[in-house]
Amino acid sequence: MRIAFIGLGNMGAPMARNLIKAGHQLNLFDLNKTVLAELAELGGQISASPKDAAAASELVITMLPAAAHVRSVYLNEDGVLAGVKPGTPTVDCSTIDPQTARDVSKAAAAKGVDMGDAPVSGGTGGAAAGTLTFMVGASAELFATLEPVLKQMGRNIVHCGEVGTGQIAKICNNLLLGISMIGVSEAMALGNALGIDTKVLAGIINSSTGRCWSSDTYNPWPGVIDSAPAARGYTGGFGAELMLKDLGLATEAARQAHQPVILGAVAQQLYQAMSLRGEGGKDFSAIVEGYRKKD
Amino acid sequence: MRIAFIGLGNMGAPMARNLIKAGHQLNLFDLNKTVLAELAELGGQISASPKDAAAASELVITMLPAAAHVRSVYLNEDGVLAGVKPGTPTVDCSTIDPQTARDVSKAAAAKGVDMGDAPVSGGTGGAAAGTLTFMVGASAELFATLEPVLKQMGRNIVHCGEVGTGQIAKICNNLLLGISMIGVSEAMALGNALGIDTKVLAGIINSSTGRCWSSDTYNPWPGVIDSAPAARGYTGGFGAELMLKDLGLATEAARQAHQPVILGAVAQQLYQAMSLRGEGGKDFSAIVEGYRKKD
Amino acid sequence: MRIAFIGLGNMGAPMARNLIKAGHQLNLFDLNKTVLAELAELGGQISASPKDAAAASELVITMLPAAAHVRSVYLNEDGVLAGVKPGTPTVDCSTIDPQTARDVSKAAAAKGVDMGDAPVSGGTGGAAAGTLTFMVGASAELFATLEPVLKQMGRNIVHCGEVGTGQIAKICNNLLLGISMIGVSEAMALGNALGIDTKVLAGIINSSTGRCWSSDTYNPWPGVIDSAPAARGYTGGFGAELMLKDLGLATEAARQAHQPVILGAVAQQLYQAMSLRGEGGKDFSAIVEGYRKKD
Amino acid sequence: MRIAFIGLGNMGAPMARNLIKAGHQLNLFDLNKTVLAELAELGGQISASPKDAAAASELVITMLPAAAHVRSVYLNEDGVLAGVKPGTPTVDCSTIDPQTARDVSKAAAAKGVDMGDAPVSGGTGGAAAGTLTFMVGASAELFATLEPVLKQMGRNIVHCGEVGTGQIAKICNNLLLGISMIGVSEAMALGNALGIDTKVLAGIINSSTGRCWSSDTYNPWPGVIDSAPAARGYTGGFGAELMLKDLGLATEAARQAHQPVILGAVAQQLYQAMSLRGEGGKDFSAIVEGYRKKD
């Protein structure tokens, strides 16, 4: 299949690599010449613009940093919608606000293009290993077309509803995740301060009503879970700056929908304060350090 | 076994019933004559005071509403410690602050009595069915003595460490639970406002990093989980006033330990605001109603 | 003086009226024909577009609902910058984000136009009475040109610094105001619940370290200040939806600047919750009602 | 007048000194022998117990660190109420919870003693200079008796209502103060991050609706007010640990009164986090440092 792949950053490049390995012919675009050269060596074709990449392809995939990039890559004069052939299935895998996802999809529909959103979770590790989760907002027909291709880059391909719902699912999940991680941090730090063994406490929580992924899989307290970022100085994993971005999308979407998200807003500010302290490059579970006395 | 059981309220009465059924001889004390009469019909002996109940028993169990009651039932002139024989294993199942648990246990130790704390979770339903979870703070020796008796009232008997750690485990878990439930409420309400199907959203969260008991077992959004209080008008379950009590214990213990619990404090206030609106009698998952437009 | 006045809503119309009264020749633009007709009767000229209004004027003033309108009124094909003569002093009185203020001003500078921002406080009452406060972000030279004209619509004309600082001053002040009002509400409601006379309490606060405008001038507790909205069912004044808008601008500007605003974010959410309860049309001091038991 | 003065710490000692200077005969009690010796040199009499001090006096004043001390100094076997003559006016100047103030006053009334509460503001500086503010909860008769004596230690003597209302006034004011200071910190830090001159911003706030004591008298931003603790490295002033104590009293009183205080609870936690970072010894306005990038 001839696939346009636009946006070859930390996530996009390994995703494109997996599609090349799977035997597809990729038409690539990015501003970074180095990564283009690398992927060309693996067999990819370099395009001069998103327009050209889209014009030469049967499927379009984009993976960009933020909503402004999505708007320009699709809507600019040399953008995807200027080149894409009517009927070409198109999907944006960026994490952006649902409204932009819907707006750009509407512009695509005006050109006869069915465009969905499919933000991912799983990080750069999952992108390299091809084990990402894709949360897909698309018509049933488009989803059926996209699913086998997305499967070559991920493990779970979830259909969330119409266009925009992929983004909604992701920001709602991450809103909860950002809150849960702070909740676990407070519970663990309080238990520690009051004198219970933290491994014992985690064990009780994990078999009780406080049970959650942030505790049983990714516990922020060092010494509780060997495979969690807490065990390696909060390196790797899901950076606090990325959590901050997603909480920003969630609270902004909430604002537009006139929907209060009280703990979500506090969580955003606490990660922001962590970032201000210069800790934004760490895994987001390092939020727990703000609850512990420095040694 | 001759067991003193003091405190026969909504939780204590069914717990005592299970011990009578299991063949123990109970020496009962409570201020409520009606419940005493009921349990006497089942074979329990009515004592004139905590002192008398304790004096006539090989094991002492108490189940009281709050720390002030624990102090008076143990330390008053006609209290447990005035009558109990040295060496009698003793356990308080009330949910109170860890410091009081330790203080009273220390007073007990001065009389040669090894006293632990064992707050429960599982509610009145679990108390009746004998399926409570006991979080036990006790010496290894005392735990070994208590475990078989607690097993006759509960399913999970967890040893948390020395005296006080039972309370610590409970308030830390419930601190997290109180936060998680609000986190799930915000995520579900935001998703709903943005236009995703709430069952689909819950499904995605439950297989992703937002996964938690508050979402996958007790989801506050009506129509998501048939067995949750949300499906029956937020009746039954774990009342918001009880959650408020536990969050009060958690934040007060945190204050004494000079430990910040930011989301925990906000959560406490939000349940307090719910109570002020006259909704404190509902299940705590009804906190979600504050995030929805009234029909 | 020939002045273009674009945006004749609840604020813009009375402001324009005051300029006509002061003897200026106004070139008016708005989408609302009724208000145009009204102002034409007073002597204003109706223009076909912002471009035309600007082209015919020696000074341009705009007063619009939000950033998107500012962008389009200035940057569109028939916008201000398409018509304005180089060297024409220009000022936007809308309340918008500082970044948009700077962006549009930069676009104006590229056309040889010095454009400042001058958001107001004082509400529709102040607009009608000509007693507004203008917070002006502008070069010293532009400020000197604008000040006498703004004086004809307002009482206090404050120079805050370069372009954008007018917006910054306004959102920082209102961030604090939104927080203070909730702080006063909590203090008054707590005092009332604990049993102190609320007038006495307000008196003590007002001569002590809690003293603030939200307490001594605009106290939200009914019966404390006769001239405050609390004395007339929270009608009139500064609507909660407007406070919500300003807190949205503040937290969004904070997000872009990577600056935490913890209480500010909570305040925003609490006004959002008030709005969800259907109370957004009331004065923002009605936030206190969420802290009182309904009668 | 013969006055019992019990509790001679950082506040009590200078207050007692002012009464000695004013010509009163003081009967002193404290556990600290050094301060007793110092005050004895100035003419005070050392008593063996609170009971003895009270027994020998026409007026009783106490100034103690916390509620537990107030209870023991009044209610113990050798406490004030064991010695005081019926009819002796009595006042406790400690800052404690209103309920304890009422409880101890009730115990005093049972001995025929009219006891009020009169917590102070003004710090150790005000205690030395005799410029304290006293917030007095007392019967009208008792207030009339106390006022001239309190005037010898303070400048403003405010009658707040019946016993307990002095404490209520103080904690409500300080709840608001704790919130306002954070509000000002966030507003100043945001303005600074966005690029407005902080002195200009403070000036605008101080003549606008954000105006408050925390901004116009005690602004936390260095360089804005020369006499504020911010100008001297946050030394002197009102320590963050004391603010933390008062917010603890406020939120605990709110909990008992079933009254939500959302921003108040967040404020308490933020000062707690400041304390955890080892900054609790600084003036409370140093909370602003958590909003600034470290140099």
Coordinates of N, CA and C in Angstrom, one line a residue, chain A residues 55-168:
Chain A
A55 N -0.8 13.3 -2.4 CA -1.2 13.1 -3.8 C -0.8 11.8 -4.3
A56 N 0.3 11.3 -3.8 CA 0.9 10.0 -4.3 C 0.5 8.8 -3.5
S57 N -0.5 8.9 -2.6 CA -0.8 7.8 -1.7 C -2.2 7.4 -1.6
E58 N -2.4 6.1 -1.2 CA -3.7 5.6 -1.0 C -4.3 5.7 0.4
L59 N -3.4 6.2 1.3 CA -3.8 6.4 2.7 C -2.9 7.4 3.3
V60 N -3.4 8.3 4.1 CA -2.6 9.4 4.7 C -2.6 9.2 6.3
I61 N -1.4 9.3 6.8 CA -1.2 9.2 8.3 C -0.4 10.4 8.7
T62 N -0.9 11.1 9.8 CA -0.1 12.3 10.3 C 0.2 12.0 11.8
M63 N 1.3 12.5 12.2 CA 1.7 12.4 13.7 C 2.5 13.6 14.1
L64 N 1.8 14.6 14.6 CA 2.3 16.0 14.8 C 2.3 16.4 16.3
P65 N 3.1 17.4 16.6 CA 3.2 17.8 18.0 C 2.0 18.5 18.6
A66 N 1.3 19.3 17.9 CA 0.2 20.0 18.5 C -0.8 20.5 17.4
A67 N -1.9 21.0 17.9 CA -3.0 21.4 17.0 C -2.6 22.4 15.9
A68 N -1.8 23.3 16.2 CA -1.4 24.3 15.2 C -0.7 23.6 14.0
H69 N 0.1 22.6 14.3 CA 0.8 21.8 13.2 C -0.2 21.1 12.4
V70 N -1.2 20.5 13.1 CA -2.2 19.7 12.3 C -3.0 20.7 11.4
R71 N -3.4 21.8 11.9 CA -4.1 22.8 11.0 C -3.2 23.1 9.8
S72 N -1.9 23.4 10.0 CA -1.1 23.9 8.9 C -0.8 22.7 7.9
V73 N -0.5 21.5 8.5 CA -0.2 20.4 7.6 C -1.4 20.0 6.7
Y74 N -2.6 20.2 7.2 CA -3.7 19.8 6.4 C -4.2 21.0 5.6
L75 N -4.2 22.2 6.1 CA -5.0 23.3 5.5 C -4.2 24.3 4.7
N76 N -2.8 24.3 4.9 CA -2.0 25.2 4.1 C -2.1 24.9 2.6
E77 N -1.5 25.9 1.9 CA -1.5 25.8 0.4 C -0.9 24.5 -0.1
D78 N 0.2 24.1 0.5 CA 0.9 22.9 0.1 C 0.6 21.8 1.1
G79 N -0.6 21.8 1.7 CA -1.0 20.9 2.7 C -1.7 19.6 2.2
V80 N -2.0 18.7 3.0 CA -2.6 17.4 2.7 C -3.8 17.6 1.8
L81 N -4.7 18.5 2.3 CA -6.0 18.6 1.6 C -5.9 19.3 0.2
A82 N -4.8 19.9 -0.1 CA -4.5 20.4 -1.4 C -4.1 19.4 -2.4
G83 N -3.7 18.2 -1.9 CA -3.2 17.2 -2.8 C -3.9 15.9 -2.8
V84 N -4.5 15.6 -1.7 CA -5.1 14.3 -1.5 C -6.3 14.0 -2.5
K85 N -6.3 12.8 -3.0 CA -7.4 12.4 -3.9 C -8.7 12.1 -3.1
P86 N -9.8 12.6 -3.6 CA -11.1 12.3 -2.9 C -11.2 10.8 -2.7
G87 N -11.7 10.4 -1.5 CA -11.9 9.0 -1.2 C -10.7 8.4 -0.5
T88 N -9.6 9.1 -0.3 CA -8.4 8.6 0.3 C -8.6 8.5 1.8
P89 N -8.6 7.4 2.5 CA -8.7 7.3 3.9 C -7.6 8.0 4.6
T90 N -7.9 8.8 5.6 CA -6.9 9.7 6.2 C -7.1 9.7 7.8
V91 N -5.9 9.7 8.5 CA -6.0 9.6 9.9 C -4.9 10.4 10.6
D92 N -5.3 11.2 11.6 CA -4.3 12.0 12.3 C -4.1 11.3 13.7
C93 N -2.8 11.0 14.0 CA -2.5 10.3 15.2 C -2.0 11.2 16.3
S94 N -1.9 12.5 16.0 CA -1.5 13.5 17.0 C -2.4 13.5 18.2
T95 N -1.9 14.0 19.3 CA -2.8 14.3 20.5 C -3.1 15.8 20.5
I96 N -4.3 16.1 20.2 CA -4.7 17.5 20.1 C -6.1 17.7 20.7
D97 N -6.7 18.9 20.7 CA -8.0 19.1 21.2 C -9.0 18.5 20.2
P98 N -10.1 18.0 20.8 CA -11.2 17.4 20.0 C -11.8 18.4 18.9
Q99 N -11.8 19.6 19.3 CA -12.5 20.6 18.4 C -11.7 20.7 17.1
T100 N -10.3 20.8 17.2 CA -9.5 20.9 16.0 C -9.6 19.6 15.2
A101 N -9.7 18.5 15.9 CA -9.9 17.2 15.2 C -11.1 17.3 14.3
R102 N -12.2 17.8 14.9 CA -13.5 17.9 14.2 C -13.4 18.9 13.1
D103 N -12.8 20.0 13.4 CA -12.7 21.1 12.4 C -12.0 20.7 11.1
V104 N -10.8 20.1 11.3 CA -10.0 19.6 10.2 C -10.7 18.5 9.4
S105 N -11.3 17.6 10.2 CA -12.1 16.5 9.5 C -13.2 17.1 8.6
K106 N -13.8 18.1 9.1 CA -14.9 18.8 8.4 C -14.4 19.4 7.1
A107 N -13.2 20.0 7.2 CA -12.6 20.6 6.0 C -12.2 19.4 5.0
A108 N -11.8 18.3 5.6 CA -11.4 17.1 4.7 C -12.7 16.6 4.0
A109 N -13.8 16.5 4.8 CA -15.0 16.0 4.2 C -15.5 16.9 3.0
A110 N -15.2 18.2 3.1 CA -15.6 19.1 2.0 C -14.8 18.8 0.7
K111 N -13.7 18.1 0.9 CA -12.9 17.6 -0.3 C -13.2 16.2 -0.6
G112 N -14.2 15.6 0.0 CA -14.5 14.2 -0.2 C -13.6 13.2 0.5
V113 N -13.0 13.7 1.5 CA -12.0 12.8 2.2 C -12.5 12.5 3.6
D114 N -12.6 11.2 4.0 CA -13.0 10.8 5.3 C -11.8 10.7 6.2
M115 N -11.8 11.6 7.2 CA -10.6 11.7 8.0 C -10.9 11.5 9.5
G116 N -10.2 10.6 10.1 CA -10.4 10.3 11.5 C -9.3 10.7 12.4
D117 N -9.5 10.6 13.7 CA -8.4 10.9 14.7 C -8.1 9.6 15.4
A118 N -6.8 9.4 15.7 CA -6.4 8.2 16.4 C -5.2 8.4 17.3
P119 N -5.3 9.2 18.3 CA -4.2 9.4 19.2 C -3.8 8.1 19.9
V120 N -2.5 8.1 20.3 CA -2.0 6.8 20.8 C -1.6 6.9 22.3
S121 N -1.5 5.8 22.9 CA -0.8 5.7 24.2 C 0.2 4.6 24.1
G122 N 1.3 4.7 24.9 CA 2.3 3.6 24.9 C 3.7 4.2 24.8
G123 N 3.8 5.5 24.4 CA 5.1 6.1 24.4 C 6.0 5.7 23.3
T124 N 7.3 6.2 23.4 CA 8.2 5.9 22.3 C 8.6 4.4 22.4
G125 N 8.6 3.8 23.6 CA 8.8 2.4 23.7 C 7.8 1.6 22.9
G126 N 6.5 1.9 23.1 CA 5.4 1.2 22.4 C 5.5 1.5 20.9
A127 N 5.9 2.7 20.5 CA 6.0 3.0 19.1 C 7.1 2.1 18.4
A128 N 8.2 2.0 19.1 CA 9.3 1.1 18.5 C 8.9 -0.3 18.5
A129 N 8.2 -0.8 19.5 CA 7.9 -2.2 19.6 C 6.6 -2.6 18.9
G130 N 5.9 -1.5 18.4 CA 4.7 -1.8 17.7 C 3.6 -2.3 18.6
T131 N 3.6 -1.8 19.8 CA 2.6 -2.2 20.8 C 1.7 -1.0 21.3
L132 N 1.6 0.0 20.5 CA 0.8 1.2 20.9 C -0.7 0.8 21.0
T133 N -1.4 1.6 21.8 CA -2.9 1.6 21.8 C -3.3 2.8 20.9
F134 N -4.2 2.5 20.0 CA -4.8 3.6 19.2 C -6.2 3.8 19.6
M135 N -6.6 5.0 20.0 CA -8.0 5.4 20.3 C -8.5 6.1 19.1
V136 N -9.4 5.4 18.4 CA -9.8 5.9 17.0 C -11.2 6.5 17.0
G137 N -11.3 7.7 16.6 CA -12.5 8.4 16.3 C -12.7 8.4 14.8
A138 N -13.7 7.6 14.3 CA -13.9 7.5 12.8 C -15.2 6.9 12.5
S139 N -15.7 7.0 11.3 CA -16.9 6.3 10.9 C -16.6 4.8 10.9
A140 N -17.6 4.0 11.0 CA -17.4 2.6 11.0 C -16.6 2.1 9.8
E141 N -16.9 2.7 8.6 CA -16.3 2.3 7.4 C -14.8 2.6 7.4
L142 N -14.5 3.9 7.8 CA -13.1 4.3 7.9 C -12.3 3.4 8.9
F143 N -13.0 3.2 10.1 CA -12.3 2.3 11.1 C -11.9 1.0 10.5
A144 N -12.8 0.4 9.7 CA -12.6 -0.9 9.1 C -11.4 -0.9 8.2
T145 N -11.2 0.2 7.5 CA -10.1 0.4 6.6 C -8.8 0.6 7.4
L146 N -8.9 1.4 8.4 CA -7.6 1.8 9.2 C -7.1 0.7 10.0
E147 N -8.0 -0.1 10.6 CA -7.7 -1.1 11.6 C -6.5 -2.0 11.2
P148 N -6.5 -2.6 10.1 CA -5.4 -3.5 9.8 C -4.0 -2.8 9.7
V149 N -4.1 -1.5 9.2 CA -2.8 -0.8 9.1 C -2.3 -0.4 10.5
L150 N -3.2 0.1 11.3 CA -2.9 0.5 12.7 C -2.3 -0.7 13.5
K151 N -2.9 -1.8 13.2 CA -2.5 -3.1 13.8 C -1.0 -3.3 13.6
Q152 N -0.5 -2.8 12.5 CA 1.0 -3.0 12.2 C 1.8 -2.1 13.0
M153 N 1.2 -1.1 13.7 CA 2.0 -0.2 14.6 C 1.6 -0.4 16.0
G154 N 0.5 -1.1 16.3 CA 0.0 -1.2 17.7 C -0.7 -2.5 18.0
R155 N -1.0 -2.6 19.3 CA -1.6 -3.9 19.8 C -3.1 -3.7 19.9
N156 N -3.5 -2.6 20.6 CA -5.0 -2.4 20.8 C -5.5 -1.3 19.9
I157 N -6.4 -1.6 19.1 CA -7.0 -0.6 18.2 C -8.5 -0.4 18.6
V158 N -8.8 0.7 19.3 CA -10.1 0.8 20.0 C -11.0 1.8 19.2
H159 N -12.1 1.4 18.8 CA -13.0 2.3 18.1 C -13.9 3.1 19.2
C160 N -13.7 4.4 19.2 CA -14.3 5.2 20.3 C -15.6 5.9 19.9
G161 N -15.9 5.9 18.6 CA -17.0 6.6 18.0 C -16.6 7.5 16.9
E162 N -17.4 8.5 16.6 CA -17.2 9.3 15.4 C -15.9 10.2 15.6
V163 N -15.5 10.9 14.6 CA -14.3 11.7 14.6 C -14.3 12.6 15.8
G164 N -13.2 12.7 16.5 CA -13.0 13.5 17.7 C -13.1 12.7 19.0
T165 N -13.7 11.6 18.9 CA -13.9 10.7 20.1 C -12.6 10.0 20.5
G166 N -11.7 9.9 19.6 CA -10.3 9.3 19.9 C -9.6 10.3 20.9
Q167 N -9.7 11.6 20.5 CA -9.1 12.6 21.4 C -9.8 12.7 22.7
I168 N -11.1 12.6 22.7 CA -11.8 12.7 23.9 C -11.5 11.6 24.9

